[in-house]
Amino acid sequence: MRFQLLGPLSIAHGPETVVLKPSKPTSLLAALLLHPGAVVSTGYLLHAVWDEEPPATARAALQTCVLRLRRLFEKYGISATTIEAVPGGYRMPNDIRTLDLVQFRALAEEASASADPGEELYRLREALSLWHGPPLANVASLMLRRDAVPALEQERLRVLERVCDLELVAGNCHQVLVDLYEGSSRHPVRERFTEQLIEALYRTGRQAEALAEYRTVRERLRDELGVDPGAGLRRLEMAILRAEELGPPATARPALPRPALPVAAAPAPARVAERGALPPVPGFVGRAADRTAMVARLGSTDGPGLVIVSGAPGIGKSALARQCAYEAQSAFPGGVFTIALAGPCGGRVSVDEARAQLPEPNGDGRRRLLLLDDAAGAGQVLSLLPATGDAAVLVTSRRGLAAVAATHGGSVHRLDVLGPAEAYELLAGLVGAERIAAEARSAHRLAAVCGHFPLALRIAAGRLLTRPGLTVADCAAWLAEDPPARLALAEDARLSVPEVFGRALDALAPEQRDAFLRVGSLEPEAALAAVAGESVLEQLVDAGLLEDGPPGPHPYRLHHLLRVYARWYTERRLDAVLPAPL
């Protein structure tokens, strides 16, 4: 006997496989199998079977569902004790022999532990063979289909991506094309499949088809999402246009597919959120007026408890928001919750994924604070606000979010770079007051090279901390030679000026991107209207890449570090398209 989750929920009994009909007992079985060996709370099961509105008699009806499942098991010779009643809920102690999901994860772990690429590939192929269709296709539970199915599918896709990587390393470019065509067509926004497909085509001598695939995905991303392909795809396109050798395929292993399902012991569908006592932001300085006003607004019960923090990329929006949440948390006995609205690589989180992070209503009237961090735009925030209830909401975004402020009130704080004294204080707090004071003039020069951007200052501080023998003067001089390229720490893309600024640039429409790069080529006093219309300039202001200037003939200004980055980016783009000198 074997339960099968990786496809329609079914029971395999000898040569016979029985696909269960959609029903409440089927939803109950799915909820238990998704957490093999774990105690699944009664509250969680009630929501899995009846979704968001369990009836008053649901607990008694749940026991009836358990009884019906046990009778079904007896029909196929399965012990009725397979479902164990335990304090607080139920449990099914499945293993690799009785549940395909457990076997899938075990094979993935075995593959990762193998030092032999051939053995790893064999195990991963064996794991993928356990899938026989869309998971839980016959399960009626909206909650499980919303929360569990995407998590299961992500596990499968990570394994498939690794299989394709291994096939490319082994030189099996022709053999893996079928998998890659399927992966890239079914998951067009998952750029890794497209990268692998283009690489396989190019390695097999099909340069024209490789470029055609790139252009197809580029147009799809622009039409459907308004973004351009990521850096990996763009580098691959340039290599193909130059007819360069790609070198050996990458062999780095991704993280193992791990369960990303709702926590079964929760009394309701779990929401991934950071809560509880928040620590202060390390080395935080400045922004005194903004901090005072934001903490007062969040703590007040008079008027909308909504605060928006906007500004250029890397200017310290998230740090300010977290510091204010720390200072205001005593006013929120219901907890502080952080909801990430952007993924690790900078892409926007879908509305459904964001809603899944929102906490459940507490029902006890205790105030809560929600930090919606790194919103991509007003639409993303407006879709979430109705679900926040009476919680205070703190939003960070490069965008101005004028539509949010216009419809929901609250206060808006547009951040500028730090002042010279604040930038010096940040360096002193991170690196050490004595070391910075010993080279005070060089410290001010270093801050100027960093454009007084908190992100750049923290990167510079990281270099000084990891190189005790490096003087502040030498660090400033080295960074000044090529600030955009050298203001980066290899360990974390979030601490990289070219990565952070590049993501903001990638999010622009082509017309806006070209205007930003042209603006960057002008001297500060030049009339920006000469290169772009007012509507485009206003769009750049909204995107956080241009600032309102003083009233007069030049009503816009560009931060120094952004100007340096725009010129650096333009020079690199020209170098990439111009032929090398003979």
Coordinates of C-alpha atoms in Angstrom, one line a residue:
M1 CA 0.0 0.0 0.0
R2 CA 1.2 3.5 -0.9
F3 CA -0.2 7.0 -0.7
Q4 CA 0.5 9.2 -3.7
L5 CA 0.5 13.0 -3.4
L6 CA 2.7 14.0 -6.4
G7 CA -0.3 14.1 -8.7
P8 CA -3.9 13.4 -8.1
L9 CA -4.3 12.1 -4.5
S10 CA -4.5 8.3 -4.8
I11 CA -3.9 5.0 -3.1
A12 CA -1.8 2.4 -4.8
H13 CA -2.7 -1.1 -3.7
G14 CA -0.7 -3.8 -5.5
P15 CA -1.2 -3.4 -9.2
E16 CA -4.3 -1.2 -8.6
T17 CA -4.3 2.5 -8.1
V18 CA -7.4 4.2 -6.8
V19 CA -7.8 8.0 -7.5
L20 CA -9.9 9.5 -4.7
K21 CA -12.9 11.6 -5.5
P22 CA -13.0 15.2 -4.3
S23 CA -14.6 15.2 -0.9
K24 CA -14.0 16.4 2.6
P25 CA -12.3 13.2 3.7
T26 CA -10.0 13.5 0.7
S27 CA -9.1 17.1 1.8
L28 CA -8.5 15.8 5.3
L29 CA -6.2 13.0 4.0
A30 CA -4.2 15.5 1.9
A31 CA -3.7 17.8 4.9
L32 CA -2.4 14.9 6.9
L33 CA -0.1 13.5 4.2
L34 CA 1.4 16.9 3.5
H35 CA 2.9 16.7 7.0
P36 CA 4.1 13.1 7.3
G37 CA 4.9 12.1 10.9
A38 CA 3.9 15.5 12.3
V39 CA 1.0 16.3 14.6
V40 CA -1.5 18.3 12.5
S41 CA -3.7 20.5 14.7
T42 CA -7.4 20.2 14.7
G43 CA -7.7 23.9 13.9
Y44 CA -5.5 23.5 10.8
L45 CA -7.5 20.5 9.7
L46 CA -10.8 22.4 10.1
H47 CA -9.6 25.1 7.8
A48 CA -8.2 22.6 5.3
V49 CA -11.5 20.8 5.0
W50 CA -13.9 23.8 5.2
D51 CA -11.5 26.5 4.1
E52 CA -12.1 29.9 5.8
E53 CA -15.6 29.3 7.4
P54 CA -15.9 26.0 9.3
P55 CA -19.4 25.4 10.5
A56 CA -20.3 25.3 14.2
T57 CA -20.5 21.5 14.1
A58 CA -17.2 21.2 12.3
R59 CA -15.3 19.4 15.1
A60 CA -17.9 16.6 15.2
A61 CA -17.9 16.5 11.4
L62 CA -14.1 16.2 11.4
Q63 CA -14.3 13.1 13.5
T64 CA -16.8 11.7 11.0
C65 CA -14.4 12.3 8.2
V66 CA -11.7 10.5 10.1
L67 CA -14.0 7.5 10.6
R68 CA -14.8 7.5 6.9
L69 CA -11.1 7.5 6.0
R70 CA -10.5 4.6 8.4
R71 CA -13.3 2.6 6.8
L72 CA -11.7 3.3 3.3
F73 CA -8.4 2.1 4.6
E74 CA -9.9 -1.1 5.9
K75 CA -11.3 -1.8 2.4
Y76 CA -7.7 -1.8 1.0
G77 CA -6.2 -3.7 3.9
I78 CA -4.7 -0.6 5.5
S79 CA -4.6 -0.4 9.3
A80 CA -7.1 1.9 10.8
T81 CA -4.4 3.1 13.2
T82 CA -2.6 4.7 10.2
I83 CA -4.4 7.9 11.4
E84 CA -3.5 8.4 15.0
A85 CA -5.6 10.5 17.3
V86 CA -3.2 12.5 19.5
P87 CA -3.6 15.4 21.9
G88 CA -4.4 18.5 19.9
G89 CA -5.0 16.8 16.5
Y90 CA -4.1 13.8 14.3
R91 CA -1.0 12.3 12.8
M92 CA 0.0 9.9 10.0
P93 CA 3.5 8.3 10.5
N94 CA 4.4 7.8 6.8
D95 CA 7.8 7.0 5.4
I96 CA 9.5 6.3 2.1
R97 CA 7.6 3.1 1.6
T98 CA 4.2 4.5 2.2
L99 CA 4.3 8.1 0.8
D100 CA 5.8 9.3 -2.5
L101 CA 6.5 12.8 -1.1
V102 CA 8.8 11.4 1.6
Q103 CA 10.6 9.3 -1.0
F104 CA 10.9 12.3 -3.3
R105 CA 12.6 14.3 -0.6
A106 CA 14.8 11.4 0.5
L107 CA 16.1 10.9 -3.1
A108 CA 16.8 14.6 -3.4
E109 CA 18.8 14.6 -0.2
E110 CA 20.7 11.4 -1.3
A111 CA 21.5 13.1 -4.6
S112 CA 22.8 16.2 -2.9
A113 CA 25.1 14.1 -0.7
S114 CA 26.6 12.3 -3.6
A115 CA 30.1 13.3 -4.8
D116 CA 29.5 11.6 -8.2
P117 CA 27.6 13.8 -10.7
G118 CA 26.4 10.7 -12.4
E119 CA 24.9 9.2 -9.2
E120 CA 23.4 12.6 -8.4
L121 CA 21.7 12.8 -11.8
Y122 CA 20.4 9.2 -11.5
R123 CA 18.8 9.9 -8.1
L124 CA 17.2 13.2 -9.2
R125 CA 15.8 11.5 -12.3
E126 CA 14.4 8.8 -10.0
A127 CA 12.8 11.5 -7.8
L128 CA 11.2 13.2 -10.8
S129 CA 9.7 9.9 -12.0
L130 CA 7.5 9.9 -8.9
W131 CA 5.5 12.8 -10.3
H132 CA 2.4 11.8 -12.3
G133 CA 0.5 15.0 -12.8
P134 CA -0.4 18.3 -11.1
P135 CA -0.4 17.7 -7.3
L136 CA -3.7 17.5 -5.4
A137 CA -5.7 17.9 -8.7
N138 CA -8.6 16.1 -7.1
V139 CA -8.5 17.9 -3.7
A140 CA -11.3 20.4 -3.3
S141 CA -9.7 22.4 -0.4
L142 CA -9.0 25.9 -1.6
M143 CA -6.6 26.5 1.2
L144 CA -4.4 23.5 0.3
R145 CA -4.5 24.4 -3.4
R146 CA -3.5 28.0 -2.6
D147 CA -0.7 27.2 0.0
A148 CA 0.5 23.7 -0.5
V149 CA 0.4 23.2 -4.3
P150 CA 2.8 26.1 -5.2
A151 CA 5.3 24.9 -2.6
L152 CA 5.3 21.3 -3.9
E153 CA 5.7 22.6 -7.5
Q154 CA 8.6 24.7 -6.4
E155 CA 10.3 21.6 -5.0
R156 CA 9.9 19.8 -8.3
L157 CA 11.1 22.7 -10.4
R158 CA 14.3 23.1 -8.3
V159 CA 15.1 19.4 -8.9
L160 CA 14.4 19.7 -12.6
E161 CA 16.7 22.8 -12.9
R162 CA 19.4 20.8 -11.2
V163 CA 18.9 17.9 -13.5
C164 CA 19.2 20.2 -16.5
D165 CA 22.4 21.7 -15.0
L166 CA 23.9 18.2 -14.6
E167 CA 23.0 17.2 -18.2
L168 CA 24.6 20.3 -19.6
V169 CA 27.8 19.6 -17.5
A170 CA 27.8 16.1 -18.9
G171 CA 27.6 17.5 -22.4
N172 CA 24.1 16.0 -23.0
C173 CA 22.8 19.2 -24.6
H174 CA 20.7 17.5 -27.3
Q175 CA 19.2 15.1 -24.8
V176 CA 18.1 17.8 -22.3
L177 CA 16.4 20.0 -24.9
V178 CA 13.0 18.3 -24.4
D179 CA 13.0 19.0 -20.7
L180 CA 14.1 22.6 -21.3
Y181 CA 11.6 23.4 -24.0
E182 CA 8.9 22.1 -21.6
G183 CA 10.2 24.0 -18.6
S184 CA 10.7 27.3 -20.4
S185 CA 7.2 27.2 -22.1
R186 CA 5.3 26.2 -18.9
H187 CA 7.2 28.5 -16.6
P188 CA 8.1 31.5 -18.8
V189 CA 9.0 33.9 -15.9
R190 CA 11.4 31.3 -14.4
E191 CA 14.4 32.6 -16.3
R192 CA 16.7 29.8 -15.3
F193 CA 15.0 27.4 -17.7
T194 CA 15.3 29.9 -20.5
E195 CA 19.0 30.4 -19.7
Q196 CA 19.6 26.7 -19.8
L197 CA 17.6 26.3 -23.1
I198 CA 19.5 29.1 -24.8
E199 CA 22.8 27.7 -23.6
A200 CA 22.0 24.2 -24.8
L201 CA 21.0 25.5 -28.2
Y202 CA 24.1 27.6 -28.5
R203 CA 26.4 24.7 -27.5
T204 CA 24.8 22.5 -30.2
G205 CA 25.6 25.1 -32.9
R206 CA 22.1 26.5 -33.2
Q207 CA 23.0 30.2 -32.6
A208 CA 20.0 31.6 -34.5
E209 CA 17.5 29.5 -32.5
A210 CA 19.2 30.6 -29.3
L211 CA 18.9 34.3 -30.1
A212 CA 15.3 33.7 -31.2
E213 CA 14.5 32.2 -27.8
Y214 CA 16.1 35.1 -26.1
R215 CA 14.0 37.6 -28.1
T216 CA 10.9 35.7 -27.4
V217 CA 11.3 35.7 -23.7
R218 CA 12.4 39.4 -23.7
E219 CA 9.2 40.4 -25.5
R220 CA 7.1 38.2 -23.2
L221 CA 8.6 39.8 -20.1
R222 CA 8.2 43.3 -21.4
D223 CA 4.6 42.7 -22.6
E224 CA 3.4 40.8 -19.5
L225 CA 5.5 42.2 -16.7
G226 CA 7.0 45.4 -18.0
V227 CA 10.5 44.3 -17.2
D228 CA 13.6 43.2 -19.2
P229 CA 15.4 39.9 -18.9
G230 CA 17.7 39.5 -15.9
A231 CA 21.5 39.9 -15.9
G232 CA 22.2 36.2 -16.6
L233 CA 20.2 36.2 -19.8
R234 CA 21.6 39.5 -21.0
R235 CA 25.2 38.2 -20.5
L236 CA 24.3 35.1 -22.4
E237 CA 22.9 37.1 -25.3
M238 CA 26.0 39.2 -25.5
A239 CA 28.2 36.1 -25.5
I240 CA 26.2 34.7 -28.4
L241 CA 26.4 37.9 -30.3
R242 CA 30.1 38.0 -29.9
A243 CA 30.4 34.3 -30.7
E244 CA 32.3 33.8 -27.5
E245 CA 33.1 30.4 -25.9
L246 CA 30.8 29.9 -22.9
G247 CA 33.3 27.9 -20.9
P248 CA 32.3 24.9 -18.8
P249 CA 28.7 25.0 -17.5
A250 CA 28.2 25.9 -13.8
T251 CA 28.2 23.0 -11.4
A252 CA 27.3 24.8 -8.2
R253 CA 24.5 23.0 -6.3
P254 CA 21.4 24.9 -5.3
A255 CA 19.8 24.6 -1.9
L256 CA 18.0 21.3 -1.3
P257 CA 14.3 21.4 -2.0
R258 CA 12.8 21.8 1.5
P259 CA 9.2 21.6 2.6
A260 CA 7.7 25.1 2.3
L261 CA 4.2 24.1 3.4
P262 CA 2.0 25.7 6.0
V263 CA 2.9 24.8 9.6
A264 CA 0.6 22.0 10.6
A265 CA 0.5 22.7 14.3
A266 CA -0.9 26.2 13.8
P267 CA -4.6 26.6 14.7
A268 CA -5.2 28.2 11.3
P269 CA -3.4 28.4 8.0
A270 CA 0.1 29.6 8.8
R271 CA 1.5 32.8 7.5
V272 CA 5.2 33.3 7.1
A273 CA 6.0 36.5 9.0
E274 CA 8.7 37.9 11.2
R275 CA 7.2 39.0 14.6
G276 CA 8.1 39.7 18.2
A277 CA 10.6 42.0 19.8
L278 CA 12.7 43.7 17.2
P279 CA 16.3 44.7 17.8
P280 CA 17.5 48.2 16.8
V281 CA 19.2 48.5 13.4
P282 CA 23.0 48.2 13.9
G283 CA 24.8 51.5 13.6
F284 CA 21.6 53.5 12.7
V285 CA 22.1 57.2 12.7
G286 CA 20.3 60.4 11.6
R287 CA 16.8 60.8 10.2
A288 CA 15.8 62.3 13.5
A289 CA 12.8 64.4 12.2
D290 CA 11.5 61.5 10.1
R291 CA 11.9 59.0 13.0
T292 CA 10.0 61.3 15.4
A293 CA 7.1 61.9 13.0
M294 CA 6.9 58.3 11.9
V295 CA 6.8 56.8 15.4
A296 CA 4.2 59.4 16.4
R297 CA 2.0 58.6 13.4
L298 CA 2.3 54.8 13.9
G299 CA 1.5 55.0 17.6
S300 CA -1.4 57.4 17.3
T301 CA -5.0 56.1 17.2
D302 CA -6.2 59.3 15.7
G303 CA -6.3 59.1 11.9
P304 CA -5.0 56.5 9.5
G305 CA -2.0 54.5 10.9
L306 CA -0.3 54.4 7.5
V307 CA 3.2 55.6 6.8
I308 CA 5.0 55.4 3.4
V309 CA 8.8 55.7 3.1
S310 CA 10.1 56.2 -0.4
G311 CA 13.3 57.2 -2.1
A312 CA 16.2 56.1 -4.3
P313 CA 17.5 52.6 -4.2
G314 CA 20.1 52.1 -1.4
I315 CA 19.1 55.3 0.4
G316 CA 18.1 53.5 3.7
K317 CA 14.3 53.1 3.5
S318 CA 14.2 49.6 5.0
A319 CA 16.7 50.6 7.7
L320 CA 14.6 53.6 8.7
A321 CA 11.4 51.6 8.7
R322 CA 12.9 48.8 10.9
Q323 CA 14.4 51.4 13.3
C324 CA 11.0 53.1 13.6
A325 CA 9.3 49.7 14.1
Y326 CA 11.8 49.0 16.9
E327 CA 11.1 52.3 18.6
A328 CA 7.3 52.1 18.2
Q329 CA 6.9 48.4 19.1
S330 CA 5.7 49.0 22.7
A331 CA 2.6 50.5 21.2
F332 CA 1.8 47.2 19.5
P333 CA 1.1 44.4 22.0
G334 CA -0.2 42.3 19.2
G335 CA 3.2 42.1 17.6
V336 CA 5.3 43.5 14.7
F337 CA 5.2 41.6 11.4
T338 CA 7.5 42.0 8.5
I339 CA 6.1 41.1 5.0
A340 CA 8.7 41.0 2.2
L341 CA 7.2 42.3 -1.0
A342 CA 10.3 41.5 -3.1
G343 CA 12.1 38.2 -3.5
P344 CA 15.8 37.6 -2.7
C345 CA 16.7 38.5 -6.3
G346 CA 14.7 41.7 -6.3
G347 CA 11.6 40.5 -8.2
R348 CA 8.2 41.4 -6.9
V349 CA 6.3 38.9 -4.8
S350 CA 2.9 38.0 -6.2
V351 CA -0.2 39.3 -4.4
D352 CA -1.1 35.7 -3.3
E353 CA 2.4 35.1 -1.9
A354 CA 2.2 38.4 0.0
R355 CA -1.2 37.7 1.4
A356 CA 0.1 34.3 2.6
Q357 CA 2.6 36.2 4.8
L358 CA -0.1 38.4 6.5
P359 CA -1.0 37.3 10.0
E360 CA -4.3 35.9 10.9
P361 CA -6.8 38.2 12.7
N362 CA -6.1 37.9 16.4
G363 CA -9.6 38.7 17.6
D364 CA -8.4 40.2 20.9
G365 CA -8.2 43.8 19.9
R366 CA -4.4 44.1 20.5
R367 CA -2.9 46.5 18.0
R368 CA -0.4 45.2 15.5
L369 CA 2.2 46.8 13.2
L370 CA 2.7 45.5 9.7
L371 CA 5.9 46.4 7.8
L372 CA 5.4 46.0 4.0
D373 CA 8.9 46.1 2.8
D374 CA 10.1 47.0 -0.7
A375 CA 6.8 47.4 -2.5
A376 CA 7.1 47.3 -6.3
G377 CA 4.2 49.8 -6.8
A378 CA 0.9 51.1 -5.6
G379 CA -1.1 48.2 -7.0
Q380 CA 0.7 45.7 -4.9
V381 CA 0.1 47.7 -1.7
L382 CA -3.6 48.6 -2.6
S383 CA -4.4 44.9 -3.0
L384 CA -3.0 44.1 0.5
L385 CA -4.4 47.0 2.5
P386 CA -8.0 45.6 2.8
A387 CA -6.5 42.4 4.4
T388 CA -4.6 44.4 7.1
G389 CA -7.6 45.2 9.1
D390 CA -7.0 47.8 11.8
A391 CA -3.3 47.2 12.0
A392 CA -0.9 50.1 11.6
V393 CA 1.0 49.8 8.3
L394 CA 4.5 51.0 7.4
V395 CA 5.4 50.7 3.7
T396 CA 8.8 51.1 2.0
S397 CA 9.2 51.5 -1.7
R398 CA 11.3 53.2 -4.3
R399 CA 8.0 54.4 -5.8
G400 CA 6.2 57.4 -4.5
L401 CA 3.0 55.4 -4.0
A402 CA 0.9 58.5 -4.5
A403 CA -2.2 56.4 -5.3
V404 CA -1.9 54.7 -1.9
A405 CA -1.6 58.1 -0.1
A406 CA -4.5 59.6 -2.1
T407 CA -6.9 56.8 -1.3
H408 CA -5.9 55.8 2.3
G409 CA -4.3 59.0 3.8
G410 CA -1.4 58.7 6.2
S411 CA 2.0 60.3 5.8
V412 CA 4.7 60.1 3.2
H413 CA 8.4 60.4 3.9
R414 CA 10.7 60.9 0.9
L415 CA 14.3 60.2 1.9
D416 CA 17.3 62.2 0.8
V417 CA 20.9 61.1 1.2
L418 CA 22.5 61.6 4.6
G419 CA 24.1 64.9 5.5
P420 CA 27.9 65.0 5.8
A421 CA 27.8 64.9 9.6
E422 CA 25.4 61.9 9.6
A423 CA 27.5 60.0 7.0
Y424 CA 30.6 60.6 9.1
E425 CA 28.7 59.4 12.2
L426 CA 27.5 56.2 10.4
L427 CA 31.1 55.4 9.5
A428 CA 32.2 56.0 13.0
G429 CA 29.5 53.8 14.5
L430 CA 30.2 50.9 12.1
V431 CA 34.0 51.1 11.9
G432 CA 34.9 52.5 15.2
A433 CA 35.0 56.1 16.4
E434 CA 38.8 56.2 17.1
R435 CA 39.8 54.8 13.7
I436 CA 37.5 57.2 11.9
A437 CA 38.5 60.2 14.0
A438 CA 42.2 59.5 13.3
E439 CA 41.5 60.2 9.7
A440 CA 38.6 62.5 9.9
R441 CA 39.3 64.4 6.7
S442 CA 39.7 61.1 4.7
A443 CA 36.5 59.9 6.3
H444 CA 34.6 62.9 4.9
R445 CA 36.2 62.2 1.5
L446 CA 35.1 58.5 1.7
A447 CA 31.6 59.6 2.6
A448 CA 31.6 61.9 -0.5
V449 CA 32.8 59.1 -2.7
C450 CA 29.9 57.0 -1.4
G451 CA 27.5 59.9 -2.4
H452 CA 26.4 59.9 1.3
F453 CA 24.2 56.9 0.4
P454 CA 23.7 54.6 3.5
L455 CA 24.1 51.4 1.3
A456 CA 27.5 52.6 -0.1
L457 CA 28.7 53.7 3.3
R458 CA 27.9 50.3 4.8
I459 CA 29.8 48.6 1.9
A460 CA 32.8 50.9 2.5
A461 CA 32.6 50.2 6.3
G462 CA 32.6 46.4 5.5
R463 CA 35.8 46.8 3.6
L464 CA 37.5 48.7 6.3
L465 CA 36.3 46.2 9.0
T466 CA 37.6 43.2 7.1
R467 CA 41.0 44.9 6.3
P468 CA 42.3 46.3 9.6
G469 CA 45.5 47.5 7.9
L470 CA 43.7 49.5 5.3
T471 CA 43.7 53.2 5.9
V472 CA 40.6 55.3 5.4
A473 CA 42.5 57.5 2.9
D474 CA 43.6 54.5 0.8
C475 CA 40.1 53.0 0.9
A476 CA 38.6 56.3 -0.3
A477 CA 41.2 56.7 -3.1
W478 CA 40.7 53.1 -4.3
L479 CA 36.9 53.4 -4.4
A480 CA 37.1 56.8 -6.1
E481 CA 38.8 55.2 -9.1
D482 CA 35.6 53.2 -10.0
P483 CA 32.9 53.7 -7.4
P484 CA 30.0 51.8 -9.1
A485 CA 32.2 48.7 -9.7
R486 CA 34.0 48.7 -6.4
L487 CA 31.1 49.5 -4.1
A488 CA 30.1 45.9 -3.8
L489 CA 30.7 43.0 -1.4
A490 CA 30.8 39.7 -3.3
E491 CA 29.2 37.7 -0.4
D492 CA 25.8 39.4 -0.8
A493 CA 24.1 41.0 -3.8
R494 CA 22.1 43.2 -1.5
L495 CA 25.4 44.9 -0.6
S496 CA 26.3 45.8 -4.1
V497 CA 25.7 49.2 -5.7
P498 CA 25.7 47.9 -9.3
E499 CA 23.2 45.1 -8.3
V500 CA 20.8 47.4 -6.4
F501 CA 20.9 50.2 -8.8
G502 CA 20.8 47.8 -11.7
R503 CA 17.6 46.2 -10.4
A504 CA 16.0 49.6 -10.2
L505 CA 17.1 50.3 -13.8
D506 CA 15.8 46.9 -15.0
A507 CA 12.4 47.7 -13.6
L508 CA 12.0 50.8 -15.8
A509 CA 10.3 50.9 -19.2
P510 CA 12.8 51.3 -22.1
E511 CA 11.8 55.0 -22.6
Q512 CA 12.4 55.8 -18.9
R513 CA 15.7 53.8 -18.8
D514 CA 17.0 55.7 -21.8
A515 CA 16.0 59.0 -20.3
F516 CA 17.7 58.2 -17.0
L517 CA 21.0 57.4 -18.8
R518 CA 20.8 60.6 -20.9
V519 CA 20.1 62.6 -17.8
G520 CA 23.2 61.0 -16.2
S521 CA 25.3 62.3 -19.0
L522 CA 24.4 66.0 -18.2
E523 CA 26.1 68.3 -15.8
P524 CA 23.9 69.1 -12.8
E525 CA 22.9 72.6 -14.1
A526 CA 21.9 71.4 -17.5
A527 CA 18.2 71.7 -18.5
L528 CA 16.8 68.1 -18.3
A529 CA 14.0 69.0 -20.5
A530 CA 16.4 68.9 -23.4
V531 CA 16.6 65.1 -23.1
A532 CA 13.2 64.0 -21.9
G533 CA 9.7 65.3 -21.6
E534 CA 8.2 66.3 -18.2
S535 CA 6.0 63.2 -18.0
V536 CA 9.1 60.9 -18.3
L537 CA 11.0 62.9 -15.8
E538 CA 8.1 62.7 -13.4
Q539 CA 8.0 58.9 -13.9
L540 CA 11.7 58.8 -13.0
V541 CA 10.9 60.8 -9.8
D542 CA 8.2 58.3 -8.9
A543 CA 10.7 55.5 -9.6
G544 CA 13.2 56.9 -7.1
L545 CA 15.9 57.7 -9.7
L546 CA 15.4 61.4 -9.9
E547 CA 14.5 64.0 -7.2
D548 CA 12.4 67.1 -7.1
G549 CA 14.6 70.2 -7.2
P550 CA 14.0 73.7 -6.1
P551 CA 11.4 75.8 -8.0
G552 CA 12.8 77.5 -11.0
P553 CA 14.2 76.6 -14.4
H554 CA 15.7 73.3 -13.2
P555 CA 13.1 71.6 -11.0
Y556 CA 14.8 68.2 -11.0
R557 CA 18.1 66.9 -9.6
L558 CA 20.0 63.7 -9.7
H559 CA 21.9 62.3 -6.8
H560 CA 25.7 62.3 -7.4
L561 CA 26.2 58.5 -7.0
L562 CA 23.3 57.8 -9.4
R563 CA 24.8 60.2 -11.9
V564 CA 28.2 58.3 -11.6
Y565 CA 26.4 55.0 -12.0
A566 CA 24.5 56.2 -15.1
R567 CA 27.7 57.2 -16.8
W568 CA 29.5 54.0 -15.8
Y569 CA 26.6 51.9 -17.1
T570 CA 26.5 53.8 -20.4
E571 CA 30.3 53.3 -20.9
R572 CA 30.0 49.6 -20.2
R573 CA 27.1 49.3 -22.6
L574 CA 29.1 51.1 -25.3
D575 CA 32.1 48.9 -24.6
A576 CA 29.9 45.8 -25.1
V577 CA 28.6 46.8 -28.5
L578 CA 31.7 48.4 -30.1
P579 CA 34.2 46.1 -31.8
A580 CA 37.5 45.7 -30.1
P581 CA 40.4 47.6 -31.8
L582 CA 42.6 45.5 -34.1

